[in-house]
CSV table of C-alpha atoms in Angstrom, one decimal:
chain,number,residue,atom,x,y,z
A,29,UNK,CA,-20.0,25.6,5.5
A,30,UNK,CA,-19.4,27.0,8.9
A,31,UNK,CA,-19.5,25.0,12.0
A,32,UNK,CA,-23.0,25.1,13.6
A,33,UNK,CA,-22.0,26.3,17.1
A,34,UNK,CA,-25.6,27.2,18.0
A,35,UNK,CA,-26.8,23.7,17.3
A,36,UNK,CA,-24.1,22.2,19.5
A,37,UNK,CA,-24.7,24.8,22.2
A,38,UNK,CA,-28.4,23.9,22.3
A,39,UNK,CA,-27.6,20.2,22.6
A,40,UNK,CA,-25.2,20.8,25.4
A,41,UNK,CA,-27.6,23.2,27.2
A,42,UNK,CA,-30.1,20.3,27.5
A,43,UNK,CA,-27.4,18.0,29.0
A,44,UNK,CA,-26.9,15.9,25.9
A,45,UNK,CA,-23.5,14.6,24.8
A,46,UNK,CA,-23.2,13.8,21.1
A,47,UNK,CA,-23.6,10.1,22.0
A,48,UNK,CA,-26.7,10.5,24.1
A,49,UNK,CA,-28.3,12.9,21.6
A,50,UNK,CA,-27.7,10.4,18.8
A,51,UNK,CA,-29.3,7.7,20.9
A,52,UNK,CA,-32.3,10.0,21.7
A,53,UNK,CA,-33.1,10.6,18.0
A,54,UNK,CA,-32.0,7.2,16.7
A,55,UNK,CA,-29.0,8.1,14.5
A,56,UNK,CA,-25.3,7.3,14.4
A,57,UNK,CA,-22.9,9.3,16.5
A,58,UNK,CA,-21.0,10.3,13.3
A,59,UNK,CA,-24.2,11.8,11.9
A,60,UNK,CA,-24.6,14.2,14.8
A,61,UNK,CA,-21.0,15.2,14.3
A,62,UNK,CA,-21.5,16.0,10.6
A,63,UNK,CA,-24.6,18.1,11.4
A,64,UNK,CA,-22.7,20.1,14.0
A,65,UNK,CA,-19.6,20.5,11.8
A,66,UNK,CA,-21.8,21.8,9.1
A,67,UNK,CA,-20.8,19.2,6.5
A,68,UNK,CA,-24.3,17.7,6.3
A,69,UNK,CA,-27.8,18.9,7.1
A,70,UNK,CA,-30.5,16.7,8.6
A,71,UNK,CA,-33.0,15.2,6.2
A,72,UNK,CA,-36.5,17.0,6.3
A,73,UNK,CA,-38.2,13.9,7.8
A,74,UNK,CA,-35.7,13.9,10.7
A,75,UNK,CA,-36.2,17.5,11.7
A,76,UNK,CA,-39.5,17.2,13.7
A,77,UNK,CA,-37.8,14.6,15.9
A,78,UNK,CA,-34.7,16.8,16.3
A,79,UNK,CA,-36.8,19.8,17.2
A,80,UNK,CA,-38.7,17.8,19.8
A,81,UNK,CA,-35.5,16.6,21.4
A,82,UNK,CA,-34.0,20.1,21.5
A,83,UNK,CA,-37.3,21.6,22.7
A,84,UNK,CA,-37.5,24.1,19.9
A,85,UNK,CA,-40.0,24.9,17.1
A,86,UNK,CA,-39.4,24.0,13.4
A,87,UNK,CA,-38.5,27.7,12.7
A,88,UNK,CA,-36.1,27.8,15.7
A,89,UNK,CA,-34.4,24.6,14.5
A,90,UNK,CA,-34.0,26.1,11.1
A,91,UNK,CA,-32.3,29.1,12.7
A,92,UNK,CA,-30.0,26.8,14.7
A,93,UNK,CA,-29.0,25.0,11.5
A,94,UNK,CA,-28.5,28.3,9.6
A,95,UNK,CA,-26.6,30.0,12.4
A,96,UNK,CA,-29.2,32.8,12.7
A,97,UNK,CA,-30.2,34.2,16.0
A,98,UNK,CA,-33.0,32.7,18.0
A,99,UNK,CA,-35.4,34.7,20.1
A,100,UNK,CA,-33.7,36.2,23.2
A,101,UNK,CA,-35.5,33.8,25.5
A,102,UNK,CA,-33.4,30.9,24.3
A,103,UNK,CA,-30.6,30.3,26.8
A,104,UNK,CA,-28.0,29.5,24.2
A,105,UNK,CA,-28.7,32.6,22.1
A,106,UNK,CA,-29.2,35.6,24.2
A,107,UNK,CA,-27.4,38.8,23.3
A,108,UNK,CA,-23.7,38.7,23.7
A,109,UNK,CA,-23.7,42.4,24.5
A,110,UNK,CA,-25.5,42.7,27.8
A,111,UNK,CA,-26.2,46.1,29.3
A,112,UNK,CA,-24.9,46.9,32.8
A,113,UNK,CA,-28.3,46.4,34.4
A,114,UNK,CA,-28.8,43.0,32.8
A,115,UNK,CA,-25.2,42.0,33.6
A,116,UNK,CA,-25.8,42.8,37.3
A,117,UNK,CA,-29.1,40.9,37.3
A,118,UNK,CA,-27.2,37.9,36.0
A,119,UNK,CA,-24.5,38.2,38.6
A,120,UNK,CA,-27.1,38.4,41.4
A,121,UNK,CA,-29.0,35.5,40.0
A,122,UNK,CA,-26.0,33.3,39.9
A,123,UNK,CA,-24.7,34.4,43.3
A,124,UNK,CA,-28.1,33.7,44.9
A,125,UNK,CA,-28.2,30.3,43.3
A,126,UNK,CA,-24.8,29.4,44.6
A,127,UNK,CA,-25.7,30.8,48.1
A,128,UNK,CA,-28.7,28.4,48.3
A,129,UNK,CA,-26.7,25.4,46.9
A,130,UNK,CA,-23.9,26.0,49.4
A,131,UNK,CA,-26.0,26.9,52.4
A,132,UNK,CA,-24.7,25.8,55.8
A,133,UNK,CA,-26.2,22.5,56.6
A,134,UNK,CA,-26.9,21.8,52.9
A,135,UNK,CA,-24.0,19.4,52.6
A,136,UNK,CA,-24.8,17.5,55.8
A,137,UNK,CA,-27.5,15.1,56.9
A,138,UNK,CA,-29.6,17.8,58.5
A,139,UNK,CA,-31.6,18.8,55.5
A,140,UNK,CA,-32.3,15.2,54.4
A,141,UNK,CA,-33.7,14.4,57.8
A,142,UNK,CA,-35.7,17.6,57.9
A,143,UNK,CA,-37.2,16.7,54.5
A,144,UNK,CA,-38.2,13.3,55.9
A,145,UNK,CA,-40.5,15.1,58.3
A,146,UNK,CA,-42.7,16.0,55.3
A,147,UNK,CA,-43.7,12.4,54.9
A,148,UNK,CA,-45.7,10.2,57.3
A,149,UNK,CA,-43.9,7.7,59.5
A,150,UNK,CA,-45.2,4.9,57.4
A,151,UNK,CA,-43.0,6.1,54.5
A,152,UNK,CA,-39.8,6.4,56.6
A,153,UNK,CA,-37.2,3.6,57.0
A,154,UNK,CA,-36.1,2.5,60.5
A,155,UNK,CA,-34.5,5.4,62.3
A,156,UNK,CA,-36.3,8.0,60.2
A,157,UNK,CA,-33.2,9.1,58.3
A,158,UNK,CA,-34.5,8.0,54.8
A,159,UNK,CA,-37.7,7.1,53.1
A,160,UNK,CA,-38.8,3.7,51.9
A,161,UNK,CA,-41.6,2.8,49.6
A,162,UNK,CA,-44.0,-0.2,49.9
A,163,UNK,CA,-42.0,-3.4,49.6
A,164,UNK,CA,-38.7,-1.4,49.1
A,165,UNK,CA,-36.8,-2.3,52.3
A,166,UNK,CA,-36.5,-5.9,53.4
A,167,UNK,CA,-37.0,-7.1,57.0
A,168,UNK,CA,-34.1,-9.4,56.5
A,169,UNK,CA,-31.4,-9.1,53.8
A,170,UNK,CA,-31.3,-11.7,51.0
A,171,UNK,CA,-28.3,-13.0,49.2
A,172,UNK,CA,-27.5,-10.8,46.2
A,173,UNK,CA,-27.7,-13.7,43.7
A,174,UNK,CA,-31.4,-14.3,44.7
A,175,UNK,CA,-32.5,-10.9,43.5
A,176,UNK,CA,-34.3,-11.2,40.1
A,177,UNK,CA,-33.7,-8.4,37.5
A,178,UNK,CA,-35.9,-7.7,34.5
A,179,UNK,CA,-34.9,-5.3,31.7
A,180,UNK,CA,-37.8,-3.8,29.9
A,181,UNK,CA,-37.6,-2.5,26.3
A,182,UNK,CA,-40.9,-0.7,26.6
A,183,UNK,CA,-40.7,3.1,26.8
A,184,UNK,CA,-42.4,4.5,29.9
A,185,UNK,CA,-42.9,8.3,29.8
A,186,UNK,CA,-42.7,10.2,33.0
A,187,UNK,CA,-44.5,13.4,34.0
A,188,UNK,CA,-42.3,16.5,33.3
A,189,UNK,CA,-41.1,18.4,36.4
A,190,UNK,CA,-42.2,22.0,36.1
A,191,UNK,CA,-42.1,24.9,36.6
A,192,UNK,CA,-38.3,25.0,37.4
A,193,UNK,CA,-37.4,28.7,36.8
A,194,UNK,CA,-37.3,29.3,40.6
A,195,UNK,CA,-34.5,26.8,41.0
A,196,UNK,CA,-32.4,27.7,38.0
A,197,UNK,CA,-30.1,30.8,37.6
A,198,UNK,CA,-29.5,32.9,34.6
A,199,UNK,CA,-26.8,32.2,32.1
A,200,UNK,CA,-24.1,34.7,31.3
A,201,UNK,CA,-26.2,35.6,28.3
A,202,UNK,CA,-29.1,36.7,30.5
A,203,UNK,CA,-31.5,33.8,29.9
A,204,UNK,CA,-32.6,31.0,32.2
A,205,UNK,CA,-30.6,27.8,32.3
A,206,UNK,CA,-32.5,24.9,30.8
A,207,UNK,CA,-31.2,22.3,33.1
A,208,UNK,CA,-29.6,22.0,36.6
A,209,UNK,CA,-26.7,19.9,35.4
A,210,UNK,CA,-25.7,22.6,32.9
A,211,UNK,CA,-25.7,25.2,35.7
A,212,UNK,CA,-23.6,22.9,37.9
A,213,UNK,CA,-21.1,22.4,35.1
A,214,UNK,CA,-20.7,26.1,34.5
A,215,UNK,CA,-20.9,27.5,38.0
A,216,UNK,CA,-19.7,24.8,40.3
A,217,UNK,CA,-17.4,23.0,37.9
A,218,UNK,CA,-16.9,19.7,39.6
A,219,UNK,CA,-14.1,17.5,38.2
A,220,UNK,CA,-16.6,14.6,37.7
A,221,UNK,CA,-19.8,15.3,35.9
A,222,UNK,CA,-20.6,13.1,32.9
A,223,UNK,CA,-23.9,12.2,31.3
A,224,UNK,CA,-24.1,8.4,31.0
A,225,UNK,CA,-26.8,5.9,30.2
A,226,UNK,CA,-28.3,4.5,33.4
A,227,UNK,CA,-30.8,1.9,34.4
A,228,UNK,CA,-34.2,3.3,35.3
A,229,UNK,CA,-36.3,1.7,38.0
A,230,UNK,CA,-39.8,0.7,36.8
A,231,UNK,CA,-41.1,-1.7,39.4
A,232,UNK,CA,-40.3,-3.3,42.8
A,233,UNK,CA,-41.9,-6.5,43.8
A,234,UNK,CA,-41.6,-8.8,46.8
A,235,UNK,CA,-44.4,-11.2,45.8
A,236,UNK,CA,-41.9,-14.1,45.4
A,237,UNK,CA,-38.6,-12.7,46.7
A,238,UNK,CA,-37.1,-9.4,45.7
A,239,UNK,CA,-37.7,-8.6,42.0
A,240,UNK,CA,-36.6,-5.3,40.3
A,241,UNK,CA,-37.7,-4.2,36.8
A,242,UNK,CA,-35.7,-1.6,34.9
A,243,UNK,CA,-35.7,0.4,31.7
A,244,UNK,CA,-33.1,3.0,30.7
A,245,UNK,CA,-32.6,6.7,31.2
A,246,UNK,CA,-29.6,9.1,31.5
A,247,UNK,CA,-27.7,10.3,34.4
A,248,UNK,CA,-28.5,14.0,33.7
A,249,UNK,CA,-32.2,13.3,33.4
A,250,UNK,CA,-32.3,11.9,36.9
A,251,UNK,CA,-29.7,14.3,38.3
A,252,UNK,CA,-31.7,17.4,37.1
A,253,UNK,CA,-34.8,16.2,38.9
A,254,UNK,CA,-33.1,15.3,42.2
A,255,UNK,CA,-31.1,18.6,42.3
A,256,UNK,CA,-34.0,20.8,41.4
A,257,UNK,CA,-36.0,19.2,44.3
A,258,UNK,CA,-33.1,19.6,46.7
A,259,UNK,CA,-32.5,23.2,45.7
A,260,UNK,CA,-36.2,24.1,46.1
A,261,UNK,CA,-36.1,22.6,49.6
A,262,UNK,CA,-32.9,24.4,50.6
A,263,UNK,CA,-34.3,27.8,49.4
A,264,UNK,CA,-37.6,27.3,51.3
A,265,UNK,CA,-35.6,26.1,54.4
A,266,UNK,CA,-33.5,29.3,54.3
A,267,UNK,CA,-36.6,31.5,53.9
A,268,UNK,CA,-38.3,29.8,56.9
A,269,UNK,CA,-35.3,30.5,59.1
A,270,UNK,CA,-34.2,26.9,59.4
A,271,UNK,CA,-37.7,25.2,59.9
A,272,UNK,CA,-39.3,22.5,57.9
A,273,UNK,CA,-40.9,24.3,55.0
A,274,UNK,CA,-44.6,24.2,54.3
A,275,UNK,CA,-45.7,22.2,51.3
A,276,UNK,CA,-47.0,25.5,49.7
A,277,UNK,CA,-43.3,26.5,49.4
A,278,UNK,CA,-42.4,23.3,47.6
A,279,UNK,CA,-44.4,23.4,44.3
A,280,UNK,CA,-42.1,20.9,42.5
A,281,UNK,CA,-42.2,18.4,45.3
A,282,UNK,CA,-46.0,18.8,45.5
A,283,UNK,CA,-46.4,18.1,41.8
A,284,UNK,CA,-44.7,14.7,42.2
A,285,UNK,CA,-47.1,13.5,44.9
A,286,UNK,CA,-46.2,9.9,45.6
A,287,UNK,CA,-42.4,9.8,45.3
A,288,UNK,CA,-42.3,6.0,45.0
A,289,UNK,CA,-44.4,5.9,41.9
A,290,UNK,CA,-42.0,5.3,38.9
A,291,UNK,CA,-44.7,6.7,36.6
A,292,UNK,CA,-44.4,10.1,38.3
A,293,UNK,CA,-40.8,10.1,39.6
A,294,UNK,CA,-37.9,9.2,37.4
A,295,UNK,CA,-35.5,7.0,39.4
A,296,UNK,CA,-32.2,5.4,38.7
A,297,UNK,CA,-31.2,3.7,42.0
A,298,UNK,CA,-27.4,3.4,42.3
A,299,UNK,CA,-25.8,0.7,44.4
A,300,UNK,CA,-24.0,1.5,47.7
A,301,UNK,CA,-22.2,-1.4,49.3
A,302,UNK,CA,-21.0,-1.7,52.9
A,303,UNK,CA,-17.8,-3.7,52.8
A,304,UNK,CA,-16.9,-5.7,55.9
A,305,UNK,CA,-13.6,-7.4,56.4
A,306,UNK,CA,-14.4,-10.5,58.4
A,307,UNK,CA,-11.8,-11.5,61.0
A,308,UNK,CA,-11.6,-15.0,62.6
A,309,UNK,CA,-10.9,-13.4,66.0
A,310,UNK,CA,-14.0,-11.3,65.8
A,311,UNK,CA,-12.2,-8.0,65.1
A,312,UNK,CA,-14.2,-7.2,62.0
A,313,UNK,CA,-13.6,-3.9,60.1
A,314,UNK,CA,-15.5,-1.9,57.5
A,315,UNK,CA,-14.6,0.6,54.8
A,316,UNK,CA,-15.7,4.3,54.7
A,317,UNK,CA,-15.2,7.0,52.1
A,318,UNK,CA,-15.4,10.8,52.3
A,319,UNK,CA,-16.5,12.4,49.1
A,320,UNK,CA,-14.6,15.4,47.9
A,321,UNK,CA,-16.9,18.3,47.2
A,322,UNK,CA,-14.5,19.7,44.6
A,323,UNK,CA,-14.7,16.5,42.6
A,324,UNK,CA,-18.3,15.4,42.8
A,325,UNK,CA,-21.6,17.2,42.0
A,326,UNK,CA,-23.5,16.0,45.1
A,327,UNK,CA,-22.8,14.6,48.5
A,328,UNK,CA,-19.5,16.4,48.9
A,329,UNK,CA,-18.0,16.4,52.4
A,330,UNK,CA,-20.1,13.4,53.6
A,331,UNK,CA,-18.9,10.0,54.6
A,332,UNK,CA,-20.5,7.1,52.8
A,333,UNK,CA,-20.1,3.3,52.7
A,334,UNK,CA,-17.9,2.1,49.8
A,335,UNK,CA,-17.9,1.3,47.0
A,336,UNK,CA,-20.9,3.3,45.7
A,337,UNK,CA,-21.9,4.1,42.2
A,338,UNK,CA,-24.6,4.5,39.6
A,339,UNK,CA,-26.3,1.4,38.3
A,340,UNK,CA,-25.4,1.8,34.6
A,341,UNK,CA,-23.8,-0.1,31.7
A,342,UNK,CA,-20.1,0.5,30.8
A,343,UNK,CA,-21.1,1.9,27.4
A,344,UNK,CA,-24.0,2.8,25.1
A,345,UNK,CA,-23.4,-0.3,23.0
A,346,UNK,CA,-26.5,-2.6,23.1
A,347,UNK,CA,-24.3,-5.6,24.0
A,348,UNK,CA,-23.0,-3.8,27.1
A,349,UNK,CA,-26.5,-2.6,28.1
A,350,UNK,CA,-27.4,-6.3,28.4
A,351,UNK,CA,-24.0,-7.7,29.4
A,352,UNK,CA,-23.7,-5.2,32.3
A,353,UNK,CA,-27.3,-5.5,33.5
A,354,UNK,CA,-26.2,-7.2,36.7
A,355,UNK,CA,-25.9,-6.0,40.3
A,356,UNK,CA,-22.8,-8.1,40.9
A,357,UNK,CA,-21.0,-6.9,37.8
A,358,UNK,CA,-21.8,-3.3,38.6
A,359,UNK,CA,-20.5,-3.8,42.1
A,360,UNK,CA,-17.3,-5.4,40.8
A,361,UNK,CA,-16.6,-2.5,38.6
A,362,UNK,CA,-17.0,-0.1,41.5
A,363,UNK,CA,-14.5,-2.2,43.6
A,364,UNK,CA,-12.1,-2.0,40.7
A,365,UNK,CA,-12.4,1.7,40.5
A,366,UNK,CA,-12.7,2.8,44.1
A,367,UNK,CA,-10.6,0.2,45.9
A,368,UNK,CA,-7.9,-0.5,43.3
A,369,UNK,CA,-7.8,2.9,41.6
A,370,UNK,CA,-8.4,1.5,38.1
A,371,UNK,CA,-9.7,3.9,35.4
A,372,UNK,CA,-13.4,4.1,35.2
A,373,UNK,CA,-14.9,1.3,33.1
A,374,UNK,CA,-16.8,3.6,30.8
A,375,UNK,CA,-16.7,1.7,27.6
A,376,UNK,CA,-13.6,3.6,26.3
A,377,UNK,CA,-11.8,0.2,25.9
A,378,UNK,CA,-11.6,-1.8,22.7
A,379,UNK,CA,-14.4,-4.1,23.6
A,380,UNK,CA,-16.9,-5.3,26.2
A,381,UNK,CA,-15.6,-6.3,29.6
A,382,UNK,CA,-14.8,-10.0,29.9
A,383,UNK,CA,-15.8,-10.6,33.6
A,384,UNK,CA,-14.8,-14.3,33.5
A,385,UNK,CA,-11.2,-13.7,32.3
A,386,UNK,CA,-10.3,-10.1,32.8
A,387,UNK,CA,-8.7,-9.1,36.2
A,388,UNK,CA,-9.6,-8.1,38.8
A,389,UNK,CA,-13.0,-9.5,37.9
A,390,UNK,CA,-11.8,-13.0,37.4
A,391,UNK,CA,-10.5,-13.1,41.0
A,392,UNK,CA,-13.6,-11.4,42.4
A,393,UNK,CA,-15.7,-14.1,40.6
A,394,UNK,CA,-13.6,-16.9,42.0
A,395,UNK,CA,-13.8,-15.6,45.6
A,396,UNK,CA,-17.5,-15.2,45.3
A,397,UNK,CA,-18.0,-18.7,43.9
A,398,UNK,CA,-15.9,-20.1,46.8
A,399,UNK,CA,-18.3,-18.4,49.3
A,400,UNK,CA,-15.5,-16.2,50.7
A,401,UNK,CA,-16.9,-13.0,49.1
A,402,UNK,CA,-20.6,-12.9,50.1
A,403,UNK,CA,-23.1,-10.3,49.2
A,404,UNK,CA,-26.5,-9.3,50.6
A,405,UNK,CA,-29.2,-7.0,49.4
A,406,UNK,CA,-31.4,-5.0,51.8
A,407,UNK,CA,-33.7,-3.5,49.1
A,408,UNK,CA,-34.0,0.2,48.3
A,409,UNK,CA,-34.2,3.5,50.2
A,410,UNK,CA,-34.9,7.1,49.1
A,411,UNK,CA,-33.0,10.2,50.2
A,412,UNK,CA,-35.8,12.6,51.4
A,413,UNK,CA,-34.0,15.7,50.2
A,414,UNK,CA,-33.4,14.8,46.6
A,415,UNK,CA,-35.9,11.9,46.4
A,416,UNK,CA,-33.1,9.9,44.9
A,417,UNK,CA,-33.5,6.2,45.2
A,418,UNK,CA,-30.6,3.8,46.0
A,419,UNK,CA,-30.0,0.1,46.5
A,420,UNK,CA,-28.4,-0.9,49.8
A,421,UNK,CA,-26.0,-3.9,49.8
A,422,UNK,CA,-23.5,-5.5,52.1
A,423,UNK,CA,-20.3,-7.4,51.1
A,424,UNK,CA,-18.6,-9.7,53.6
A,425,UNK,CA,-15.0,-10.9,52.8
A,426,UNK,CA,-12.8,-13.2,54.7
A,427,UNK,CA,-9.8,-11.3,55.9
A,428,UNK,CA,-7.4,-13.4,53.8
A,429,UNK,CA,-9.4,-12.9,50.7
A,430,UNK,CA,-9.8,-9.1,51.4
A,431,UNK,CA,-6.1,-8.7,51.8
A,432,UNK,CA,-5.3,-10.7,48.7
A,433,UNK,CA,-7.9,-9.0,46.4
A,434,UNK,CA,-7.1,-5.5,47.6
A,435,UNK,CA,-3.4,-5.6,48.0
A,436,UNK,CA,-3.3,-2.5,45.9
A,437,UNK,CA,-5.9,-0.6,48.0
A,438,UNK,CA,-5.7,3.1,47.3
A,439,UNK,CA,-6.2,5.7,50.0
A,440,UNK,CA,-7.6,8.3,47.6
A,441,UNK,CA,-9.6,8.0,44.4
A,442,UNK,CA,-11.2,10.3,41.9
A,443,UNK,CA,-14.2,11.0,44.2
A,444,UNK,CA,-12.5,11.4,47.6
A,445,UNK,CA,-10.5,9.5,50.2
A,446,UNK,CA,-10.8,6.5,52.5
A,447,UNK,CA,-11.5,7.2,56.2
A,448,UNK,CA,-9.6,5.0,58.6
A,449,UNK,CA,-8.7,4.7,62.3
A,450,UNK,CA,-5.4,4.0,64.1
A,451,UNK,CA,-3.3,4.4,60.9
A,452,UNK,CA,-5.4,1.9,59.0
A,453,UNK,CA,-7.6,2.4,56.0
A,454,UNK,CA,-10.7,0.9,57.7
A,455,UNK,CA,-12.8,1.3,60.8
A,456,UNK,CA,-13.7,-1.3,63.5
A,457,UNK,CA,-17.2,-2.7,62.9
A,458,UNK,CA,-18.5,-1.9,66.4
A,459,UNK,CA,-21.5,0.0,67.7
A,460,UNK,CA,-19.2,2.6,69.3
A,461,UNK,CA,-17.5,3.3,65.9
A,462,UNK,CA,-20.8,3.7,64.2
A,463,UNK,CA,-22.0,6.1,66.9
A,464,UNK,CA,-18.8,8.2,66.7
A,465,UNK,CA,-19.1,8.4,62.9
A,466,UNK,CA,-22.8,9.2,62.9
A,467,UNK,CA,-22.5,13.0,62.5
A,468,UNK,CA,-20.4,12.6,59.4
A,469,UNK,CA,-22.5,9.9,57.7
A,470,UNK,CA,-24.9,10.4,54.9
A,471,UNK,CA,-28.5,9.5,55.9
A,472,UNK,CA,-28.6,6.4,53.7
A,473,UNK,CA,-25.2,5.2,54.8
A,474,UNK,CA,-26.1,5.6,58.5
A,475,UNK,CA,-29.3,3.6,57.8
A,476,UNK,CA,-27.4,0.8,56.2
A,477,UNK,CA,-24.8,0.6,58.9
A,478,UNK,CA,-27.5,0.4,61.6
A,479,UNK,CA,-29.3,-2.4,59.7
A,480,UNK,CA,-26.0,-4.3,59.2
A,481,UNK,CA,-25.1,-4.0,62.9
A,482,UNK,CA,-28.6,-5.2,63.8
A,483,UNK,CA,-28.1,-8.2,61.5
A,484,UNK,CA,-24.4,-8.8,62.2
A,485,UNK,CA,-24.9,-12.4,63.3
A,486,UNK,CA,-26.6,-13.3,60.0
A,487,UNK,CA,-24.1,-11.4,57.9
A,488,UNK,CA,-21.0,-12.6,59.6
A,489,UNK,CA,-22.1,-16.3,60.2
């Protein structure tokens, strides 16, 4: 039996890896492989679930399995022989999509801060650079270990974001892309773009200290929503001549309504940590990172605090989903990757991570237990352009501990390079340095730096 290329193509067009698709429909990874290789066909009772996941009818699924052609509207099965008029229409569609995505100002903080003007002052964090929902941002940071996490097994559906045709280009086959991540993969081609399981925010509470409840989602599910919203705003901003667009030009954003409601807005808040090297003489320093637009799918060219990463387990294995459900463990993995240049902890190893014995985690744990690697949590903020949520944290390390833990500090990593001053790989933690860096900082990183400077006596005590 021939390989089922159309079935695999449809899965990829929707942003699924074989692993994530297997998880979506509740089968083993090897089963999906056999289906796509054509060595086995899905049982009849499985087909409705497969069709639902692939967003096709029963007849269309049968066509995918048999290798027959689908209707021309399907993005993975449009005609291979496009006429010159259709080919030119495709070229113009893709060129316009790239023009909007790469628009001047689209990579800086300008658009994020303009988008914040759409929302009332009560929904903006101090400084107005980012948004913050009710109970999201703390008046005073709390120690990271005091933040309570809950992992819910209950599935929580979220309203589908549509229509999205106006923010998606045409494929080379003349049909509309089915997802923003697929268009980015094909037309932008960043070095790093992988669909991974992520923790999904379900609830934020401050009734008795900061408490966060999560479920699970995937990186692409959240990425597609954020990037569609950003693209819509950029297009409307360009059409308005650089002004804040009217809500009537933002149908996707209008559909969401309250962006802080997890039932309406799918959120997976990554963790960004401001790292401060505490000096006994008061000459404190902090770390900054400039993201490489050729490597990453979003935020290219901007300076951010480091380390920063998605809040996600190291693999799809159930033991890792629970073992890695920890802010501290997530932060440790990011230090290992961004500061020490270690390969990404993506579950490709032989087993789960042993945080108590495996280096560098063992040394991180010891320094933390000794009170010389302290961490604080400020709560959450939301980027107004993408409506992407993130957690804001601060790490303060004694200079001796910093130098010992990060002896192998790398100047560049997979996502960009470290920004330093005076031949160093860090910046002075001063008001002047923050002011000078401000034009290069992402909105959320600027907000965190301003908050940390305001609370410097508490953090550095």
